Short mmCIF file of C-alpha atoms and ligand atoms in Angstrom, two decimals:
data_model
loop_
_atom_site.label_atom_id
_atom_site.label_comp_id
_atom_site.label_asym_id
_atom_site.label_seq_id
_atom_site.Cartn_x
_atom_site.Cartn_y
_atom_site.Cartn_z
CA MET A 1 1.44 -12.75 18.54
CA GLY A 2 -0.49 -10.07 20.25
CA LEU A 3 0.12 -6.75 20.49
CA LEU A 4 1.50 -7.05 24.54
CA GLU A 5 3.68 -9.93 23.87
CA GLU A 6 5.24 -7.78 20.76
CA LEU A 7 5.93 -4.75 22.80
CA THR A 8 7.77 -6.96 26.08
CA LYS A 9 9.61 -8.97 23.39
CA ASP A 10 13.12 -9.13 23.81
CA THR A 11 14.82 -6.29 21.42
CA GLY A 12 18.29 -9.06 21.03
CA MET A 13 16.16 -8.61 17.09
CA ILE A 14 18.75 -6.71 15.09
CA PRO A 15 21.48 -8.49 14.08
CA GLU A 16 24.99 -7.91 14.84
CA SER A 17 25.51 -7.69 10.77
CA ILE A 18 24.01 -3.87 12.11
CA THR A 19 24.84 -3.63 15.51
CA SER A 20 28.42 -3.56 14.83
CA LEU A 21 28.47 -0.98 12.33
CA SER A 22 29.55 2.24 13.42
CA VAL A 23 26.68 5.48 13.30
CA VAL A 24 28.21 6.27 9.78
CA GLU A 25 27.97 2.86 8.66
CA MET A 26 25.32 2.93 9.38
CA GLU A 27 24.23 6.29 8.49
CA ASN A 28 25.88 5.30 4.55
CA ARG A 29 23.81 1.97 4.01
CA VAL A 30 20.78 3.83 4.45
CA LYS A 31 21.67 6.69 1.66
CA GLU A 32 22.07 4.09 -0.08
CA ILE A 33 19.41 1.27 0.41
CA LYS A 34 16.97 4.40 -0.05
CA ASN A 35 18.55 4.96 -3.37
CA GLN A 36 18.57 1.53 -4.61
CA LEU A 37 14.53 1.79 -3.78
CA GLY A 38 13.97 4.93 -5.31
CA LYS A 39 9.57 5.99 -5.08
CA LYS A 40 9.56 2.15 -4.38
CA LEU A 41 10.41 3.24 -1.00
CA PHE A 42 9.04 5.76 1.28
CA ILE A 43 10.00 6.67 5.10
CA PRO A 44 7.44 9.50 7.02
CA GLY A 45 8.41 10.31 10.30
CA HIS A 46 6.91 12.22 12.95
CA HIS A 47 7.70 15.59 14.54
CA TYR A 48 8.31 13.34 17.59
CA GLN A 49 11.16 11.08 15.94
CA LYS A 50 14.53 11.34 16.89
CA ASP A 51 17.08 13.57 14.16
CA GLU A 52 19.15 10.35 13.37
CA VAL A 53 15.39 8.93 12.12
CA ILE A 54 14.26 12.44 10.69
CA GLN A 55 16.99 12.76 9.03
CA PHE A 56 16.19 10.48 6.64
CA ALA A 57 12.24 10.99 6.49
CA ASP A 58 10.57 11.95 2.83
CA ALA A 59 7.90 13.22 5.15
CA VAL A 60 8.24 14.90 8.21
CA GLY A 61 4.53 16.16 10.08
CA ASP A 62 2.47 15.39 12.18
CA SER A 63 -0.33 12.81 12.48
CA LEU A 64 -3.19 14.80 10.07
CA GLN A 65 -0.05 15.63 7.66
CA LEU A 66 1.48 11.92 7.97
CA ALA A 67 -2.25 10.89 7.21
CA GLN A 68 -3.06 12.48 4.35
CA ILE A 69 0.29 12.14 2.90
CA SER A 70 0.16 8.29 3.45
CA ALA A 71 -3.41 8.52 1.77
CA GLN A 72 -1.65 10.04 -1.66
CA ASN A 73 0.71 8.05 -2.24
CA LYS A 74 -0.02 5.20 -4.33
CA GLU A 75 4.09 4.59 -5.85
CA ALA A 76 5.32 2.93 -2.94
CA GLU A 77 5.47 -0.19 -2.26
CA HIS A 78 6.73 -0.19 1.26
CA ILE A 79 5.77 2.27 4.24
CA VAL A 80 8.78 2.27 6.56
CA PHE A 81 6.75 4.31 9.54
CA CYS A 82 8.15 6.01 11.42
CA GLY A 83 6.50 7.17 14.33
CA VAL A 84 4.20 5.16 16.35
CA HIS A 85 2.08 1.77 16.08
CA PHE A 86 -1.22 3.88 15.69
CA MET A 87 0.21 6.18 12.81
CA ALA A 88 1.17 2.74 10.89
CA GLU A 89 -1.95 1.88 11.74
CA THR A 90 -3.91 4.83 9.94
CA ALA A 91 -1.47 5.00 6.90
CA ASP A 92 -2.31 1.38 6.19
CA ILE A 93 -5.88 1.75 6.65
CA LEU A 94 -4.93 4.73 4.10
CA THR A 95 -3.62 2.98 1.42
CA ASP A 96 -3.86 0.74 -0.93
CA ASP A 97 -3.53 -3.52 0.16
CA ASN A 98 -0.65 -3.87 -2.47
CA GLN A 99 1.55 -1.31 -0.55
CA VAL A 100 3.55 -2.72 3.01
CA VAL A 101 3.43 -0.24 6.08
CA ILE A 102 6.09 -1.06 8.49
CA LEU A 103 7.67 0.13 12.06
CA PRO A 104 11.19 -0.83 12.56
CA ASP A 105 10.32 -1.50 16.26
CA MET A 106 7.03 -3.04 17.16
CA ARG A 107 7.60 -1.96 21.14
CA ALA A 108 7.17 2.22 19.72
CA GLY A 109 2.88 2.22 20.51
CA CYS A 110 1.29 5.65 22.36
CA SER A 111 0.10 4.92 26.45
CA MET A 112 -2.64 7.16 24.97
CA ALA A 113 -4.07 5.27 22.69
CA ASP A 114 -3.26 2.05 25.26
CA MET A 115 -5.99 3.71 27.26
CA ALA A 116 -9.12 2.31 25.66
CA ASP A 117 -9.27 -0.73 24.19
CA ILE A 118 -12.19 -1.58 22.41
CA TYR A 119 -14.08 -4.24 24.82
CA GLN A 120 -15.02 -1.55 28.04
CA THR A 121 -15.74 1.73 25.25
CA GLU A 122 -18.74 -1.46 23.73
CA ASN A 123 -19.11 -1.93 27.33
CA ALA A 124 -19.28 2.37 28.12
CA TRP A 125 -21.49 2.25 24.52
CA ASP A 126 -23.92 0.58 25.35
CA LYS A 127 -24.34 2.15 29.10
CA LEU A 128 -24.28 5.42 28.31
CA MET A 129 -27.38 4.31 24.90
CA GLU A 130 -29.40 3.33 28.18
CA LEU A 131 -28.48 7.35 29.79
CA PHE A 132 -29.23 8.82 27.21
CA GLY A 133 -30.73 7.34 24.45
CA ASP A 134 -29.36 8.72 20.56
CA SER A 135 -27.93 11.53 21.10
CA ILE A 136 -24.20 10.14 21.11
CA ILE A 137 -21.65 10.79 18.44
CA PRO A 138 -18.42 9.44 19.23
CA LEU A 139 -15.29 11.16 18.50
CA THR A 140 -11.28 9.65 18.33
CA TYR A 141 -8.42 11.74 18.64
CA VAL A 142 -5.78 9.60 15.93
CA ASN A 143 -3.91 8.23 19.47
CA SER A 144 -6.32 5.11 19.30
CA THR A 145 -6.57 1.70 17.75
CA ALA A 146 -7.72 1.31 14.90
CA ALA A 147 -10.75 -0.81 16.75
CA ILE A 148 -11.30 2.00 18.02
CA LYS A 149 -11.60 4.44 15.31
CA SER A 150 -13.58 1.19 13.30
CA PHE A 151 -16.12 1.40 16.30
CA VAL A 152 -16.34 5.13 16.19
CA GLY A 153 -16.64 4.91 12.32
CA LYS A 154 -19.51 2.71 12.00
CA ASN A 155 -21.42 4.46 14.95
CA GLY A 156 -21.48 7.71 12.33
CA GLY A 157 -18.03 9.60 14.28
CA ALA A 158 -15.02 10.23 13.50
CA THR A 159 -11.55 10.70 14.11
CA VAL A 160 -9.74 14.64 15.31
CA THR A 161 -5.81 15.33 15.50
CA SER A 162 -4.59 18.14 17.28
CA SER A 163 -4.69 20.57 14.38
CA ASN A 164 -8.57 20.12 13.39
CA ALA A 165 -9.89 18.99 17.50
CA HIS A 166 -11.50 21.95 16.66
CA LYS A 167 -13.47 22.57 13.65
CA MET A 168 -14.62 18.31 14.46
CA VAL A 169 -15.95 19.24 17.69
CA LYS A 170 -18.05 21.66 15.80
CA TRP A 171 -18.88 19.23 13.54
CA ALA A 172 -19.87 16.74 15.94
CA LEU A 173 -21.62 18.70 18.05
CA GLY A 174 -23.96 20.09 14.09
CA GLU A 175 -24.87 16.09 14.54
CA LYS A 176 -25.60 14.59 17.75
CA GLU A 177 -26.69 16.31 21.06
CA ARG A 178 -23.81 15.41 22.85
CA ILE A 179 -19.88 13.88 22.43
CA LEU A 180 -18.35 11.21 23.51
CA PHE A 181 -14.53 12.02 23.27
CA LEU A 182 -12.20 9.23 22.84
CA PRO A 183 -9.08 8.82 24.64
CA ASP A 184 -7.23 11.99 25.57
CA GLN A 185 -9.59 14.17 28.50
CA HIS A 186 -7.57 17.04 27.72
CA LEU A 187 -7.72 17.27 24.70
CA GLY A 188 -11.36 17.13 24.40
CA ARG A 189 -11.45 19.54 27.13
CA ASN A 190 -9.15 22.49 26.27
CA THR A 191 -11.34 21.83 22.80
CA ALA A 192 -14.55 21.87 24.13
CA ALA A 193 -13.88 25.07 26.62
CA ASP A 194 -12.12 26.84 23.51
CA LEU A 195 -15.71 26.44 21.84
CA GLY A 196 -17.53 27.91 25.03
CA ILE A 197 -18.86 24.90 26.79
CA PRO A 198 -18.47 25.05 30.08
CA LEU A 199 -17.25 23.17 32.50
CA ASN A 200 -19.91 21.87 33.85
CA GLU A 201 -21.61 20.68 31.06
CA MET A 202 -18.49 17.98 30.29
CA ALA A 203 -18.27 14.66 32.38
CA ILE A 204 -15.44 11.59 32.85
CA TRP A 205 -16.37 8.08 31.73
CA ASP A 206 -13.91 6.12 33.41
CA PRO A 207 -13.05 3.11 31.97
CA ILE A 208 -12.27 1.05 34.74
CA ARG A 209 -14.77 1.48 36.80
CA ASN A 210 -16.99 1.69 33.81
CA GLU A 211 -19.11 4.83 35.56
CA LEU A 212 -20.14 8.35 34.34
CA VAL A 213 -18.65 10.92 36.70
CA PHE A 214 -20.78 14.10 37.63
CA ASP A 215 -21.96 16.33 39.66
CA GLY A 216 -25.92 17.47 38.74
CA ASP A 217 -28.43 16.71 35.50
CA ILE A 218 -27.12 14.71 33.08
CA GLN A 219 -28.82 16.47 30.51
CA LYS A 220 -27.00 19.06 30.78
CA ILE A 221 -23.25 16.87 29.74
CA LYS A 222 -22.74 18.12 26.40
CA VAL A 223 -18.96 16.61 26.49
CA ILE A 224 -18.64 13.46 28.17
CA LEU A 225 -14.25 12.33 28.47
CA TRP A 226 -12.86 9.21 27.92
CA LYS A 227 -10.65 8.85 31.66
CA GLY A 228 -7.58 9.08 29.03
CA HIS A 229 -4.56 10.94 29.00
CA CYS A 230 -1.44 11.29 27.61
CA SER A 231 2.06 10.85 30.03
CA VAL A 232 4.50 12.71 28.45
CA HIS A 233 2.13 15.57 28.14
CA GLU A 234 0.03 15.45 32.18
CA ASN A 235 3.95 15.42 32.72
CA PHE A 236 3.89 19.79 32.41
CA THR A 237 2.77 21.71 35.91
CA VAL A 238 1.04 24.61 37.22
CA GLU A 239 4.53 24.90 38.17
CA ASN A 240 6.48 24.76 35.45
CA VAL A 241 4.27 27.66 34.60
CA LYS A 242 5.06 29.62 37.74
CA GLN A 243 8.38 29.16 37.98
CA VAL A 244 9.09 30.57 33.87
CA ARG A 245 7.06 32.85 34.84
CA ASN A 246 9.77 33.69 37.65
CA GLU A 247 11.97 32.98 36.44
CA HIS A 248 12.20 34.92 32.83
CA PRO A 249 8.52 37.62 32.67
CA ASP A 250 9.60 38.23 29.05
CA MET A 251 9.17 34.72 28.16
CA LYS A 252 5.97 33.24 26.05
CA ILE A 253 4.94 30.30 27.12
CA ILE A 254 2.85 27.38 24.30
CA VAL A 255 1.95 23.95 25.14
CA HIS A 256 0.10 21.31 23.22
CA PRO A 257 -3.51 20.84 23.90
CA GLU A 258 -2.70 17.06 25.42
CA CYS A 259 -1.91 19.33 28.84
CA ARG A 260 -4.37 19.58 31.89
CA ARG A 261 -6.66 22.50 31.48
CA GLU A 262 -4.74 24.26 33.92
CA VAL A 263 -1.51 24.55 31.89
CA VAL A 264 -3.28 25.83 29.25
CA GLU A 265 -5.37 27.98 30.76
CA LYS A 266 -2.26 29.56 32.22
CA SER A 267 -0.13 29.77 28.88
CA ASP A 268 -0.07 32.40 26.51
CA LEU A 269 -1.02 30.03 23.50
CA ASN A 270 -1.97 26.43 23.07
CA GLY A 271 -1.88 23.75 19.60
CA SER A 272 -1.09 21.45 18.15
CA THR A 273 2.17 20.39 17.02
CA LYS A 274 1.88 22.08 13.78
CA PHE A 275 0.72 25.55 15.33
CA ILE A 276 3.60 25.28 18.10
CA ILE A 277 6.09 24.61 14.85
CA GLU A 278 4.99 27.12 12.73
CA THR A 279 5.15 29.76 15.70
CA ILE A 280 8.63 28.90 16.57
CA GLU A 281 8.29 29.51 12.75
CA ASN A 282 7.49 33.47 12.76
CA ALA A 283 8.58 34.39 15.78
CA PRO A 284 10.54 37.50 15.42
CA SER A 285 14.33 36.89 16.71
CA GLY A 286 15.01 37.31 19.79
CA SER A 287 12.17 36.69 20.83
CA SER A 288 11.71 33.64 24.05
CA TRP A 289 9.72 30.58 24.46
CA ALA A 290 9.48 27.89 26.94
CA ILE A 291 7.52 25.32 25.15
CA GLY A 292 5.64 22.23 26.25
CA THR A 293 5.46 19.40 24.39
CA GLU A 294 7.62 16.40 23.28
CA MET A 295 11.16 16.65 24.27
CA ASN A 296 13.22 16.02 20.79
CA LEU A 297 10.44 18.42 18.87
CA VAL A 298 11.40 20.47 21.38
CA LYS A 299 15.42 20.71 20.89
CA ARG A 300 14.72 20.05 17.15
CA LEU A 301 13.51 23.53 17.46
CA ILE A 302 16.20 24.67 19.62
CA GLN A 303 18.83 23.87 17.16
CA GLN A 304 16.90 25.66 14.17
CA HIS A 305 16.37 28.77 15.88
CA PRO A 306 19.65 30.09 17.47
CA ASP A 307 18.58 33.36 17.23
CA LYS A 308 15.69 32.82 19.64
CA LYS A 309 15.98 31.74 23.20
CA ILE A 310 13.65 28.48 23.99
CA ILE A 311 13.71 26.40 26.50
CA SER A 312 11.63 23.38 27.53
CA LEU A 313 8.54 24.12 29.59
CA ASN A 314 9.63 20.98 32.19
CA PRO A 315 13.00 21.62 32.77
CA TYR A 316 13.55 18.08 33.54
CA MET A 317 10.87 16.75 30.49
CA CYS A 318 12.09 13.60 28.94
CA PRO A 319 11.52 12.32 24.94
CA CYS A 320 8.31 10.49 24.27
CA LEU A 321 10.05 6.80 25.55
CA THR A 322 7.98 4.61 22.45
CA MET A 323 8.55 7.38 20.03
CA ASN A 324 12.14 6.20 20.73
CA ARG A 325 12.30 3.04 20.30
CA ILE A 326 11.92 4.01 15.96
CA ASP A 327 15.89 4.45 16.57
CA LEU A 328 18.96 4.76 13.45
CA PRO A 329 19.91 0.37 13.68
CA HIS A 330 15.81 -0.12 13.91
CA LEU A 331 16.00 1.61 10.62
CA LEU A 332 18.60 0.22 8.90
CA TRP A 333 16.86 -3.38 10.02
CA SER A 334 13.33 -2.70 8.24
CA LEU A 335 15.40 -1.72 5.73
CA GLU A 336 17.78 -4.02 5.01
CA ASN A 337 14.63 -7.08 5.56
CA ILE A 338 13.15 -4.76 1.89
CA VAL A 339 16.26 -5.61 0.74
CA ASN A 340 16.18 -9.11 1.34
CA GLY A 341 13.03 -9.93 1.02
CA LYS A 342 12.48 -10.88 4.53
CA VAL A 343 10.08 -7.84 5.31
CA GLU A 344 8.81 -7.83 9.40
CA ASN A 345 6.86 -5.86 11.11
CA ILE A 346 3.94 -5.88 8.73
CA ILE A 347 1.11 -3.23 10.41
CA LYS A 348 -1.56 -5.38 8.33
CA VAL A 349 -5.25 -4.48 10.24
CA ASN A 350 -8.15 -6.29 8.87
CA ASP A 351 -10.89 -5.74 6.76
CA GLU A 352 -13.44 -5.22 8.96
CA VAL A 353 -12.02 -3.44 10.96
CA SER A 354 -10.42 -0.87 7.89
CA THR A 355 -14.26 -1.30 6.19
CA ASN A 356 -15.79 0.34 9.15
CA ALA A 357 -12.08 3.02 10.14
CA ILE A 358 -11.93 4.15 6.59
CA PHE A 359 -15.25 5.75 6.94
CA ALA A 360 -14.02 8.16 10.46
CA LEU A 361 -10.82 8.99 8.97
CA GLU A 362 -12.83 10.34 5.81
CA ARG A 363 -15.26 11.55 8.21
CA MET A 364 -11.97 14.04 8.98
CA LEU A 365 -9.94 14.07 6.24
CA GLU A 366 -13.15 15.51 3.93
CA ARG A 367 -13.41 18.47 6.69
CA VAL A 368 -9.39 19.70 6.87
P1 13P B 401 0.02 15.43 17.08
O1 13P B 401 -1.59 15.40 16.66
O2 13P B 401 0.03 17.31 16.80
O3 13P B 401 1.50 14.50 15.06
O4 13P B 401 0.23 14.75 17.77
C1 13P B 401 0.50 13.20 17.86
C2 13P B 401 1.03 12.91 19.23
O5 13P B 401 1.06 11.69 19.42
C3 13P B 401 1.03 14.14 20.39
O6 13P B 401 1.35 13.74 21.72
FE1 SF4 B 402 1.33 9.28 23.21
FE2 SF4 B 402 1.51 10.99 24.16
FE3 SF4 B 402 3.71 9.30 22.56
FE4 SF4 B 402 1.99 10.90 21.73
S1 SF4 B 402 3.80 11.86 23.28
S2 SF4 B 402 2.72 9.63 21.13
S3 SF4 B 402 0.00 10.97 22.87
S4 SF4 B 402 2.56 8.88 24.80
#
């Protein structure tokens, strides 16, 4: 079954034997299965997951940390990945063949990752080669499909996460004259701008129109930004920043670099999920913060730091809906399937794709 069918198929797959349980019964059963399977089971959980799931994670981290932890784990036979599809694919690529990666709900995709498909990317590359010759290195945010990682690995490039993007962009520009940055234009633009590359040396690649968008001498282009974005982080606006500045003049604003450039520019700090968490942890008691990132994480930070005033930069913000697909019933269902020997929702990247994607991931992992 293709990913689109998986994402749109009926959700009624969770049997009544699970949906009829109370929350406490479900929690107790998860604990029981975790005890039974011990180290043969590993549950990584991304920071954007709901509390009902994160309470059972064996490791909680951002996408870089979870990739590193998955690569190191050699004991688990089953890895039940509480995150989104591209993260589970990355775990499968980095783990051994006898380790099975499971995504509790196949509809847990990432709208940004879906904004670059492999056919668009190959078409773009052909055109860019015609325009620039062999002067471009591709970089892809880990929020991309395994096929895109494979394409990037095959063409000498690497993956990046929000916590190592600066280092990786610097490395890439030491390798070639210009980079193609997929699929998040905002992370690419914010990172390149922080490194001192002027906005007028950045172009956009529009995958729908299959064309380069740039005004000026194209030989000056240093960064080609794929026209993709995160539909969650794009919801933070300059208006939100103005409102916080008016209503809470002492409040510091910290945002994820998936936010638009103008929002990042007007904020006090920007950085990866890990950077945001560490900044709040290290902030003095009594300090106040408006955070521009995913809502499950913001809510958790509010609970964990009652001595600090914390709000969402956008008061009407929702959680990432695809991250939210993973809930307690889906987690329990995946675990029951393991116990019953009928494992479902296995994420398996084919060997050819995996071989090249590993090059891209390893070029990143050896530099962080
Ligand atoms: P991190 O790389 O910070 O974990 O972010 C992943 C993500 O999906 C952000 O939207
Ligand atoms: Fe994808 Fe955005 Fe959700 Fe992160 S927050 S998983 S980039 S849609």
